[in-house]
CSV table of N, CA and C in Angstrom, one decimal:
chain,number,residue,atom,x,y,z
A,22,UNK,N,-32.3,-1.6,61.4
A,22,UNK,CA,-31.6,-1.2,60.2
A,22,UNK,C,-30.2,-0.8,60.5
A,23,UNK,N,-29.3,-1.0,59.6
A,23,UNK,CA,-27.9,-0.7,59.8
A,23,UNK,C,-27.7,0.8,59.5
A,24,UNK,N,-26.7,1.3,60.2
A,24,UNK,CA,-26.4,2.7,60.0
A,24,UNK,C,-25.5,2.9,58.7
A,25,UNK,N,-25.7,4.0,58.0
A,25,UNK,CA,-24.8,4.2,56.8
A,25,UNK,C,-23.4,4.4,57.3
A,26,UNK,N,-22.4,3.9,56.4
A,26,UNK,CA,-21.0,4.1,56.8
A,26,UNK,C,-20.3,4.7,55.6
A,27,UNK,N,-19.2,5.3,55.8
A,27,UNK,CA,-18.3,5.9,54.8
A,27,UNK,C,-16.9,5.3,55.0
A,28,UNK,N,-16.3,4.8,54.0
A,28,UNK,CA,-14.9,4.2,54.1
A,28,UNK,C,-13.9,5.2,53.5
A,29,UNK,N,-12.9,5.5,54.2
A,29,UNK,CA,-11.8,6.4,53.8
A,29,UNK,C,-11.0,5.7,52.7
A,30,UNK,N,-10.9,6.3,51.5
A,30,UNK,CA,-10.1,5.6,50.5
A,30,UNK,C,-8.7,5.5,50.8
A,31,UNK,N,-8.1,6.3,51.6
A,31,UNK,CA,-6.6,6.2,51.9
A,31,UNK,C,-6.3,5.2,53.0
A,32,UNK,N,-7.0,5.4,54.1
A,32,UNK,CA,-6.6,4.5,55.2
A,32,UNK,C,-7.6,3.4,55.5
A,33,UNK,N,-8.6,3.3,54.7
A,33,UNK,CA,-9.6,2.3,54.8
A,33,UNK,C,-10.4,2.3,56.1
A,34,UNK,N,-10.4,3.4,56.8
A,34,UNK,CA,-11.1,3.5,58.0
A,34,UNK,C,-12.6,3.7,57.7
A,35,UNK,N,-13.4,3.0,58.5
A,35,UNK,CA,-14.9,3.0,58.3
A,35,UNK,C,-15.5,4.0,59.3
A,36,UNK,N,-16.3,4.9,58.9
A,36,UNK,CA,-16.9,5.9,59.7
A,36,UNK,C,-18.4,5.6,59.7
A,37,UNK,N,-19.0,5.6,60.9
A,37,UNK,CA,-20.5,5.4,61.0
A,37,UNK,C,-21.1,6.8,60.9
A,38,UNK,N,-22.2,6.9,60.2
A,38,UNK,CA,-22.9,8.1,60.1
A,38,UNK,C,-24.1,8.1,61.0
A,39,UNK,N,-24.3,9.0,61.8
A,39,UNK,CA,-25.5,9.1,62.6
A,39,UNK,C,-26.6,9.9,61.8
A,40,UNK,N,-27.7,10.1,62.4
A,40,UNK,CA,-28.8,10.7,61.6
A,40,UNK,C,-28.4,12.1,61.1
A,41,UNK,N,-27.8,12.9,61.9
A,41,UNK,CA,-27.4,14.2,61.5
A,41,UNK,C,-26.5,14.2,60.3
A,42,UNK,N,-25.6,13.3,60.3
A,42,UNK,CA,-24.6,13.2,59.1
A,42,UNK,C,-25.2,12.5,58.0
A,43,UNK,N,-26.1,11.5,58.1
A,43,UNK,CA,-26.7,10.7,57.1
A,43,UNK,C,-27.7,11.5,56.3
A,44,UNK,N,-28.3,12.5,56.8
A,44,UNK,CA,-29.4,13.2,56.1
A,44,UNK,C,-28.9,13.9,54.8
A,45,UNK,N,-27.8,14.5,54.8
A,45,UNK,CA,-27.3,15.1,53.5
A,45,UNK,C,-26.7,14.2,52.5
A,46,UNK,N,-26.7,12.9,52.9
A,46,UNK,CA,-26.1,11.9,52.0
A,46,UNK,C,-26.7,11.8,50.6
A,47,UNK,N,-28.1,11.7,50.5
A,47,UNK,CA,-28.7,11.7,49.1
A,47,UNK,C,-28.4,13.0,48.3
A,48,UNK,N,-28.4,14.1,49.0
A,48,UNK,CA,-28.0,15.4,48.3
A,48,UNK,C,-26.6,15.3,47.8
A,49,UNK,N,-25.7,14.8,48.7
A,49,UNK,CA,-24.3,14.7,48.3
A,49,UNK,C,-24.1,13.8,47.1
A,50,UNK,N,-24.8,12.7,47.2
A,50,UNK,CA,-24.7,11.7,46.0
A,50,UNK,C,-25.2,12.3,44.7
A,51,UNK,N,-26.3,13.1,44.8
A,51,UNK,CA,-26.8,13.8,43.7
A,51,UNK,C,-25.8,14.8,43.1
A,52,UNK,N,-25.3,15.6,44.1
A,52,UNK,CA,-24.3,16.6,43.7
A,52,UNK,C,-23.1,15.9,43.0
A,53,UNK,N,-22.6,14.8,43.6
A,53,UNK,CA,-21.5,14.1,43.1
A,53,UNK,C,-21.7,13.6,41.7
A,54,UNK,N,-22.9,13.1,41.4
A,54,UNK,CA,-23.3,12.6,40.1
A,54,UNK,C,-23.3,13.7,39.1
A,55,UNK,N,-23.8,14.9,39.5
A,55,UNK,CA,-23.9,16.0,38.6
A,55,UNK,C,-22.5,16.5,38.3
A,56,UNK,N,-21.6,16.5,39.3
A,56,UNK,CA,-20.2,16.9,39.0
A,56,UNK,C,-19.5,16.0,38.1
A,57,UNK,N,-19.8,14.7,38.2
A,57,UNK,CA,-19.2,13.7,37.3
A,57,UNK,C,-19.6,13.9,35.9
A,58,UNK,N,-21.0,14.1,35.7
A,58,UNK,CA,-21.5,14.4,34.4
A,58,UNK,C,-21.0,15.7,33.8
A,59,UNK,N,-20.9,16.7,34.6
A,59,UNK,CA,-20.3,18.0,34.1
A,59,UNK,C,-18.9,17.9,33.7
A,60,UNK,N,-18.1,17.1,34.5
A,60,UNK,CA,-16.7,16.9,34.2
A,60,UNK,C,-16.6,16.1,32.9
A,61,UNK,N,-17.4,15.1,32.7
A,61,UNK,CA,-17.3,14.4,31.4
A,61,UNK,C,-17.7,15.2,30.2
A,62,UNK,N,-18.7,16.1,30.4
A,62,UNK,CA,-19.1,17.0,29.3
A,62,UNK,C,-17.9,18.0,29.0
A,63,UNK,N,-17.3,18.5,30.0
A,63,UNK,CA,-16.2,19.4,29.8
A,63,UNK,C,-15.0,18.7,29.1
A,64,UNK,N,-14.7,17.5,29.5
A,64,UNK,CA,-13.6,16.8,28.9
A,64,UNK,C,-13.9,16.5,27.4
A,65,UNK,N,-15.2,16.2,27.1
A,65,UNK,CA,-15.6,16.0,25.7
A,65,UNK,C,-15.4,17.2,24.9
A,66,UNK,N,-15.9,18.4,25.5
A,66,UNK,CA,-15.7,19.7,24.8
A,66,UNK,C,-14.3,20.0,24.6
A,67,UNK,N,-13.5,19.8,25.6
A,67,UNK,CA,-12.1,20.1,25.5
A,67,UNK,C,-11.4,19.2,24.4
A,68,UNK,N,-11.8,18.0,24.3
A,68,UNK,CA,-11.3,17.1,23.3
A,68,UNK,C,-11.7,17.6,21.9
A,69,UNK,N,-12.9,18.1,21.8
A,69,UNK,CA,-13.4,18.6,20.5
A,69,UNK,C,-12.7,19.9,20.2
A,70,UNK,N,-12.6,20.8,21.2
A,70,UNK,CA,-11.8,22.0,21.0
A,70,UNK,C,-10.4,21.7,20.6
A,71,UNK,N,-9.8,20.8,21.2
A,71,UNK,CA,-8.4,20.4,20.9
A,71,UNK,C,-8.3,19.9,19.5
A,72,UNK,N,-9.2,19.1,19.1
A,72,UNK,CA,-9.2,18.5,17.7
A,72,UNK,C,-9.4,19.7,16.7
A,73,UNK,N,-10.3,20.6,17.0
A,73,UNK,CA,-10.5,21.7,16.1
A,73,UNK,C,-9.3,22.6,16.0
A,74,UNK,N,-8.6,22.7,17.1
A,74,UNK,CA,-7.4,23.5,17.1
A,74,UNK,C,-6.3,22.8,16.2
A,75,UNK,N,-6.2,21.5,16.4
A,75,UNK,CA,-5.2,20.7,15.6
A,75,UNK,C,-5.5,20.8,14.1
A,76,UNK,N,-6.8,20.7,13.8
A,76,UNK,CA,-7.2,20.7,12.3
A,76,UNK,C,-6.9,22.1,11.8
A,77,UNK,N,-7.2,23.2,12.6
A,77,UNK,CA,-7.0,24.5,12.2
A,77,UNK,C,-5.5,24.8,12.0
A,78,UNK,N,-4.7,24.3,12.9
A,78,UNK,CA,-3.2,24.4,12.8
A,78,UNK,C,-2.7,23.7,11.5
A,79,UNK,N,-3.3,22.5,11.3
A,79,UNK,CA,-2.8,21.7,10.1
A,79,UNK,C,-3.2,22.5,8.8
A,80,UNK,N,-4.4,23.0,8.7
A,80,UNK,CA,-4.9,23.7,7.5
A,80,UNK,C,-4.1,25.0,7.3
A,81,UNK,N,-3.7,25.7,8.4
A,81,UNK,CA,-3.0,26.9,8.2
A,81,UNK,C,-1.4,26.7,8.2
A,82,UNK,N,-1.0,25.5,8.4
A,82,UNK,CA,0.4,25.3,8.5
A,82,UNK,C,1.1,24.9,7.2
A,83,UNK,N,2.4,24.7,7.2
A,83,UNK,CA,3.1,24.4,5.9
A,83,UNK,C,2.9,23.0,5.4
A,84,UNK,N,2.6,22.0,6.3
A,84,UNK,CA,2.4,20.6,5.8
A,84,UNK,C,1.2,20.6,4.8
A,85,UNK,N,0.1,21.2,5.1
A,85,UNK,CA,-1.1,21.2,4.3
A,85,UNK,C,-0.7,21.9,2.9
A,86,UNK,N,-0.1,23.1,3.0
A,86,UNK,CA,0.3,23.8,1.8
A,86,UNK,C,1.2,22.9,0.9
A,87,UNK,N,2.2,22.3,1.5
A,87,UNK,CA,3.1,21.4,0.7
A,87,UNK,C,2.3,20.3,0.0
A,88,UNK,N,1.4,19.7,0.8
A,88,UNK,CA,0.6,18.6,0.1
A,88,UNK,C,-0.2,19.1,-1.0
A,89,UNK,N,-0.9,20.2,-0.9
A,89,UNK,CA,-1.7,20.8,-2.0
A,89,UNK,C,-0.8,21.2,-3.1
A,90,UNK,N,0.3,21.8,-2.9
A,90,UNK,CA,1.3,22.1,-3.9
A,90,UNK,C,1.7,20.9,-4.7
A,91,UNK,N,1.9,19.8,-4.0
A,91,UNK,CA,2.4,18.5,-4.6
A,91,UNK,C,1.2,18.0,-5.5
A,92,UNK,N,0.0,18.1,-5.1
A,92,UNK,CA,-1.1,17.7,-5.9
A,92,UNK,C,-1.3,18.5,-7.1
A,93,UNK,N,-1.2,19.8,-7.0
A,93,UNK,CA,-1.2,20.7,-8.1
A,93,UNK,C,-0.1,20.5,-9.1
A,94,UNK,N,1.1,20.2,-8.6
A,94,UNK,CA,2.2,20.0,-9.4
A,94,UNK,C,2.0,18.7,-10.3
A,95,UNK,N,1.5,17.7,-9.6
A,95,UNK,CA,1.2,16.4,-10.4
A,95,UNK,C,0.2,16.6,-11.5
A,96,UNK,N,-0.9,17.4,-11.1
A,96,UNK,CA,-1.9,17.7,-12.1
A,96,UNK,C,-1.3,18.5,-13.3
A,97,UNK,N,-0.5,19.4,-13.0
A,97,UNK,CA,0.2,20.2,-14.0
A,97,UNK,C,1.1,19.4,-14.9
A,98,UNK,N,1.8,18.5,-14.3
A,98,UNK,CA,2.7,17.5,-15.0
A,98,UNK,C,1.8,16.7,-16.0
A,99,UNK,N,0.7,16.1,-15.4
A,99,UNK,CA,-0.2,15.3,-16.2
A,99,UNK,C,-0.8,16.1,-17.4
A,100,UNK,N,-1.1,17.4,-17.2
A,100,UNK,CA,-1.7,18.2,-18.2
A,100,UNK,C,-0.6,18.5,-19.3
A,101,UNK,N,0.6,18.8,-18.9
A,101,UNK,CA,1.7,19.0,-19.8
A,101,UNK,C,2.0,17.8,-20.6
A,102,UNK,N,2.0,16.6,-20.0
A,102,UNK,CA,2.2,15.4,-20.7
A,102,UNK,C,1.1,15.1,-21.8
A,103,UNK,N,-0.1,15.4,-21.4
A,103,UNK,CA,-1.2,15.2,-22.3
A,103,UNK,C,-1.1,16.2,-23.5
A,104,UNK,N,-0.7,17.4,-23.2
A,104,UNK,CA,-0.5,18.4,-24.3
A,104,UNK,C,0.6,17.9,-25.3
A,105,UNK,N,1.7,17.4,-24.7
A,105,UNK,CA,2.8,16.9,-25.6
A,105,UNK,C,2.3,15.7,-26.4
A,106,UNK,N,1.5,14.8,-25.8
A,106,UNK,CA,1.0,13.7,-26.5
A,106,UNK,C,0.1,14.1,-27.7
A,107,UNK,N,-0.8,15.1,-27.3
A,107,UNK,CA,-1.7,15.6,-28.3
A,107,UNK,C,-1.0,16.2,-29.5
A,108,UNK,N,0.0,17.0,-29.3
A,108,UNK,CA,0.8,17.7,-30.3
A,108,UNK,C,1.5,16.6,-31.2
A,109,UNK,N,2.1,15.6,-30.5
A,109,UNK,CA,2.9,14.6,-31.2
A,109,UNK,C,1.9,13.8,-32.1
A,110,UNK,N,0.7,13.4,-31.5
A,110,UNK,CA,-0.2,12.7,-32.3
A,110,UNK,C,-0.7,13.5,-33.5
A,111,UNK,N,-1.0,14.7,-33.3
A,111,UNK,CA,-1.5,15.6,-34.4
A,111,UNK,C,-0.4,15.7,-35.5
A,112,UNK,N,0.8,15.8,-35.0
A,112,UNK,CA,1.9,15.9,-36.0
A,112,UNK,C,2.0,14.6,-36.8
A,113,UNK,N,1.9,13.4,-36.1
A,113,UNK,CA,2.0,12.1,-36.8
A,113,UNK,C,0.8,11.9,-37.7
A,114,UNK,N,-0.4,12.4,-37.3
A,114,UNK,CA,-1.5,12.2,-38.2
A,114,UNK,C,-1.4,13.1,-39.4
A,115,UNK,N,-0.9,14.3,-39.3
A,115,UNK,CA,-0.7,15.2,-40.4
A,115,UNK,C,0.4,14.5,-41.4
A,116,UNK,N,1.4,14.0,-40.8
A,116,UNK,CA,2.5,13.3,-41.6
A,116,UNK,C,1.9,12.1,-42.4
A,117,UNK,N,1.1,11.3,-41.7
A,117,UNK,CA,0.5,10.2,-42.3
A,117,UNK,C,-0.5,10.6,-43.4
A,118,UNK,N,-1.3,11.6,-43.1
A,118,UNK,CA,-2.2,12.1,-44.1
A,118,UNK,C,-1.6,12.5,-45.4
A,119,UNK,N,-0.4,13.2,-45.2
A,119,UNK,CA,0.3,13.7,-46.4
A,119,UNK,C,0.9,12.5,-47.2
A,120,UNK,N,1.4,11.4,-46.4
A,120,UNK,CA,1.9,10.2,-47.1
A,120,UNK,C,0.8,9.6,-47.9
A,121,UNK,N,-0.4,9.4,-47.3
A,121,UNK,CA,-1.5,8.8,-47.9
A,121,UNK,C,-1.9,9.6,-49.2
A,122,UNK,N,-2.0,10.9,-49.0
A,122,UNK,CA,-2.4,11.7,-50.1
A,122,UNK,C,-1.4,11.6,-51.3
A,123,UNK,N,-0.1,11.5,-50.9
A,123,UNK,CA,1.0,11.4,-51.9
A,123,UNK,C,0.9,10.0,-52.6
A,124,UNK,N,0.6,9.0,-51.9
A,124,UNK,CA,0.4,7.7,-52.5
A,124,UNK,C,-0.8,7.7,-53.5
A,125,UNK,N,-1.9,8.3,-53.0
A,125,UNK,CA,-3.1,8.3,-53.9
A,125,UNK,C,-2.8,9.1,-55.1
A,126,UNK,N,-2.2,10.3,-55.0
A,126,UNK,CA,-1.9,11.1,-56.2
A,126,UNK,C,-0.9,10.4,-57.1
A,127,UNK,N,0.1,9.7,-56.6
A,127,UNK,CA,1.0,9.0,-57.4
A,127,UNK,C,0.3,7.8,-58.2
A,128,UNK,N,-0.6,7.2,-57.5
A,128,UNK,CA,-1.3,6.1,-58.1
A,128,UNK,C,-2.2,6.6,-59.2
A,129,UNK,N,-2.9,7.7,-58.9
A,129,UNK,CA,-3.8,8.3,-60.0
A,129,UNK,C,-3.0,8.8,-61.1
A,130,UNK,N,-1.8,9.4,-60.9
A,130,UNK,CA,-0.9,9.8,-61.9
A,130,UNK,C,-0.4,8.7,-62.8
A,131,UNK,N,0.0,7.6,-62.1
A,131,UNK,CA,0.4,6.4,-62.9
A,131,UNK,C,-0.7,5.8,-63.7
A,132,UNK,N,-1.9,5.8,-63.1
A,132,UNK,CA,-3.1,5.2,-63.9
A,132,UNK,C,-3.4,6.2,-65.1
A,133,UNK,N,-3.2,7.5,-64.9
A,133,UNK,CA,-3.5,8.4,-66.0
A,133,UNK,C,-2.4,8.2,-67.1
A,134,UNK,N,-1.1,8.0,-66.7
A,134,UNK,CA,-0.1,7.8,-67.7
A,134,UNK,C,-0.4,6.5,-68.5
A,135,UNK,N,-0.8,5.4,-67.8
A,135,UNK,CA,-1.2,4.2,-68.5
A,135,UNK,C,-2.4,4.4,-69.4
A,136,UNK,N,-3.4,5.2,-69.0
A,136,UNK,CA,-4.5,5.5,-69.8
A,136,UNK,C,-4.1,6.3,-71.0
A,137,UNK,N,-3.1,7.2,-70.8
A,137,UNK,CA,-2.6,7.9,-72.0
A,137,UNK,C,-1.9,7.0,-73.0
A,138,UNK,N,-1.3,6.0,-72.5
A,138,UNK,CA,-0.6,5.1,-73.4
A,138,UNK,C,-1.5,4.1,-74.0
A,139,UNK,N,-2.4,3.5,-73.2
A,139,UNK,CA,-3.3,2.4,-73.6
A,139,UNK,C,-4.6,2.9,-74.2
A,140,UNK,N,-4.9,4.2,-73.9
A,140,UNK,CA,-6.2,4.7,-74.3
A,140,UNK,C,-7.4,4.1,-73.6
A,141,UNK,N,-8.5,4.1,-74.3
A,141,UNK,CA,-9.7,3.6,-73.7
A,141,UNK,C,-9.8,2.1,-73.5
A,142,UNK,N,-8.8,1.4,-74.0
A,142,UNK,CA,-8.8,-0.1,-73.8
A,142,UNK,C,-8.4,-0.4,-72.3
A,143,UNK,N,-7.9,0.5,-71.5
A,143,UNK,CA,-7.6,0.3,-70.1
A,143,UNK,C,-8.9,0.4,-69.3
A,144,UNK,N,-9.1,-0.7,-68.6
A,144,UNK,CA,-10.4,-0.7,-67.8
A,144,UNK,C,-10.4,0.3,-66.7
A,145,UNK,N,-11.6,0.8,-66.4
A,145,UNK,CA,-11.8,1.7,-65.2
A,145,UNK,C,-11.5,1.0,-63.9
A,146,UNK,N,-10.9,1.7,-63.0
A,146,UNK,CA,-10.7,1.1,-61.6
A,146,UNK,C,-11.6,1.9,-60.7
A,147,UNK,N,-12.5,1.2,-60.0
A,147,UNK,CA,-13.4,1.9,-59.1
A,147,UNK,C,-12.8,2.7,-58.0
A,148,UNK,N,-11.7,2.3,-57.5
A,148,UNK,CA,-11.1,3.0,-56.4
A,148,UNK,C,-10.4,4.3,-56.8
A,149,UNK,N,-10.3,4.6,-58.1
A,149,UNK,CA,-9.6,5.8,-58.5
A,149,UNK,C,-10.7,6.8,-59.1
A,150,UNK,N,-11.9,6.8,-58.5
A,150,UNK,CA,-12.9,7.7,-59.0
A,150,UNK,C,-12.7,9.0,-58.2
A,151,UNK,N,-13.6,10.0,-58.5
A,151,UNK,CA,-13.5,11.3,-57.9
A,151,UNK,C,-13.6,11.3,-56.4
A,152,UNK,N,-14.3,10.4,-55.8
A,152,UNK,CA,-14.5,10.4,-54.3
A,152,UNK,C,-13.2,10.4,-53.6
A,153,UNK,N,-12.2,9.7,-54.2
A,153,UNK,CA,-11.0,9.5,-53.5
A,153,UNK,C,-10.1,10.8,-53.5
A,154,UNK,N,-10.4,11.6,-54.5
A,154,UNK,CA,-9.6,12.8,-54.7
A,154,UNK,C,-10.2,14.0,-54.0
A,155,UNK,N,-11.5,14.0,-53.7
A,155,UNK,CA,-12.2,15.1,-53.1
A,155,UNK,C,-11.7,15.4,-51.7
A,156,UNK,N,-11.5,16.7,-51.4
A,156,UNK,CA,-11.1,17.1,-50.1
A,156,UNK,C,-12.3,17.0,-49.2
A,157,UNK,N,-12.1,17.0,-47.9
A,157,UNK,CA,-13.3,16.9,-47.0
A,157,UNK,C,-14.2,18.1,-47.1
A,158,UNK,N,-15.5,18.0,-47.0
A,158,UNK,CA,-16.4,19.1,-47.2
A,158,UNK,C,-16.3,20.0,-46.1
A,159,UNK,N,-16.4,21.3,-46.4
A,159,UNK,CA,-16.4,22.4,-45.5
A,159,UNK,C,-17.8,22.8,-45.2
A,160,UNK,N,-18.0,23.9,-44.5
A,160,UNK,CA,-19.3,24.4,-44.1
A,160,UNK,C,-20.1,24.6,-45.4
A,161,UNK,N,-21.1,23.8,-45.7
A,161,UNK,CA,-21.8,23.9,-47.0
A,161,UNK,C,-23.0,24.9,-46.9
A,162,UNK,N,-23.2,25.5,-45.7
A,162,UNK,CA,-24.3,26.5,-45.6
A,162,UNK,C,-24.0,27.8,-46.2
A,163,UNK,N,-22.7,28.2,-46.2
A,163,UNK,CA,-22.3,29.5,-46.7
A,163,UNK,C,-22.2,29.4,-48.3
A,164,UNK,N,-22.7,30.5,-49.0
A,164,UNK,CA,-22.6,30.5,-50.5
A,164,UNK,C,-21.2,30.4,-51.0
A,165,UNK,N,-20.3,31.1,-50.2
A,165,UNK,CA,-18.9,31.1,-50.6
A,165,UNK,C,-18.3,29.7,-50.6
A,166,UNK,N,-18.6,28.9,-49.6
A,166,UNK,CA,-18.1,27.5,-49.5
A,166,UNK,C,-18.7,26.7,-50.6
A,167,UNK,N,-19.9,26.9,-51.0
A,167,UNK,CA,-20.5,26.1,-52.1
A,167,UNK,C,-19.8,26.5,-53.4
A,168,UNK,N,-19.5,27.8,-53.6
A,168,UNK,CA,-18.8,28.3,-54.8
A,168,UNK,C,-17.4,27.7,-54.9
A,169,UNK,N,-16.7,27.7,-53.8
A,169,UNK,CA,-15.4,27.2,-53.7
A,169,UNK,C,-15.4,25.7,-54.0
A,170,UNK,N,-16.3,25.0,-53.3
A,170,UNK,CA,-16.4,23.6,-53.5
A,170,UNK,C,-16.7,23.2,-55.0
A,171,UNK,N,-17.7,23.9,-55.6
A,171,UNK,CA,-18.0,23.7,-57.0
A,171,UNK,C,-16.8,23.9,-57.9
A,172,UNK,N,-16.0,25.0,-57.6
A,172,UNK,CA,-14.9,25.3,-58.4
A,172,UNK,C,-13.8,24.3,-58.3
A,173,UNK,N,-13.5,23.8,-57.0
A,173,UNK,CA,-12.6,22.7,-56.8
A,173,UNK,C,-13.0,21.5,-57.5
A,174,UNK,N,-14.3,21.2,-57.4
A,174,UNK,CA,-14.8,19.9,-58.0
A,174,UNK,C,-14.6,20.0,-59.5
A,175,UNK,N,-14.9,21.1,-60.1
A,175,UNK,CA,-14.7,21.3,-61.6
A,175,UNK,C,-13.3,21.1,-62.0
A,176,UNK,N,-12.4,21.7,-61.2
A,176,UNK,CA,-11.0,21.7,-61.4
A,176,UNK,C,-10.5,20.2,-61.3
A,177,UNK,N,-10.9,19.5,-60.3
A,177,UNK,CA,-10.5,18.1,-60.2
A,177,UNK,C,-11.0,17.3,-61.3
A,178,UNK,N,-12.3,17.5,-61.7
A,178,UNK,CA,-12.9,16.8,-62.8
A,178,UNK,C,-12.1,17.0,-64.1
A,179,UNK,N,-11.8,18.3,-64.3
A,179,UNK,CA,-11.0,18.7,-65.5
A,179,UNK,C,-9.6,18.0,-65.5
A,180,UNK,N,-9.0,18.0,-64.3
A,180,UNK,CA,-7.7,17.4,-64.2
A,180,UNK,C,-7.7,15.9,-64.5
A,181,UNK,N,-8.8,15.2,-63.9
A,181,UNK,CA,-8.9,13.8,-64.1
A,181,UNK,C,-9.2,13.5,-65.6
A,182,UNK,N,-10.0,14.3,-66.3
A,182,UNK,CA,-10.2,14.1,-67.7
A,182,UNK,C,-9.0,14.2,-68.5
A,183,UNK,N,-8.1,15.1,-68.1
A,183,UNK,CA,-6.9,15.3,-68.8
A,183,UNK,C,-6.0,14.1,-68.6
A,184,UNK,N,-5.9,13.7,-67.3
A,184,UNK,CA,-5.1,12.6,-66.9
A,184,UNK,C,-5.5,11.3,-67.6
A,185,UNK,N,-6.8,11.1,-67.7
A,185,UNK,CA,-7.4,9.9,-68.3
A,185,UNK,C,-7.3,10.0,-69.8
A,186,UNK,N,-7.2,11.1,-70.3
A,186,UNK,CA,-7.2,11.3,-71.8
A,186,UNK,C,-8.7,11.4,-72.4
A,187,UNK,N,-9.7,11.7,-71.5
A,187,UNK,CA,-11.0,11.8,-72.0
A,187,UNK,C,-11.2,13.1,-72.8
A,188,UNK,N,-12.2,13.2,-73.6
A,188,UNK,CA,-12.4,14.4,-74.3
A,188,UNK,C,-13.1,15.4,-73.4
A,189,UNK,N,-12.8,16.7,-73.6
A,189,UNK,CA,-13.3,17.7,-72.7
A,189,UNK,C,-14.6,18.1,-73.3
């Protein structure tokens, strides 16, 4: 059987091991392997610790704060723009509603004038009935709302009868 040898990594000299030097070789190889594993575990832990430190520094540093501030600013701008759009749309709807109401009232008034001139010979127009002039219904559960609604309805009916020239 051949004797175990060790080669020097620097000078490439080969050393023969006799029995007294070869006996601790398996133990040395085992210790070497354990040291390599321990070193790898330490390096992995150091890398993890380093990454955690980098993340912590980022989270507590100004770059992260500036990024969050930029996000909050954009959301605030978006909210502000949305509020402006909502107000503008509401204003336009109110304006349009008043225009439509004015056109309807003018049309009903003109129709009433013509009925006053022509009398009952002027035919009824379905689109100019009471439904077109009624305001949107409010909360009908309360007795006050029902009383107000009935009063408004009677007033509108009375006004329409006067406009049409009907007998009261």
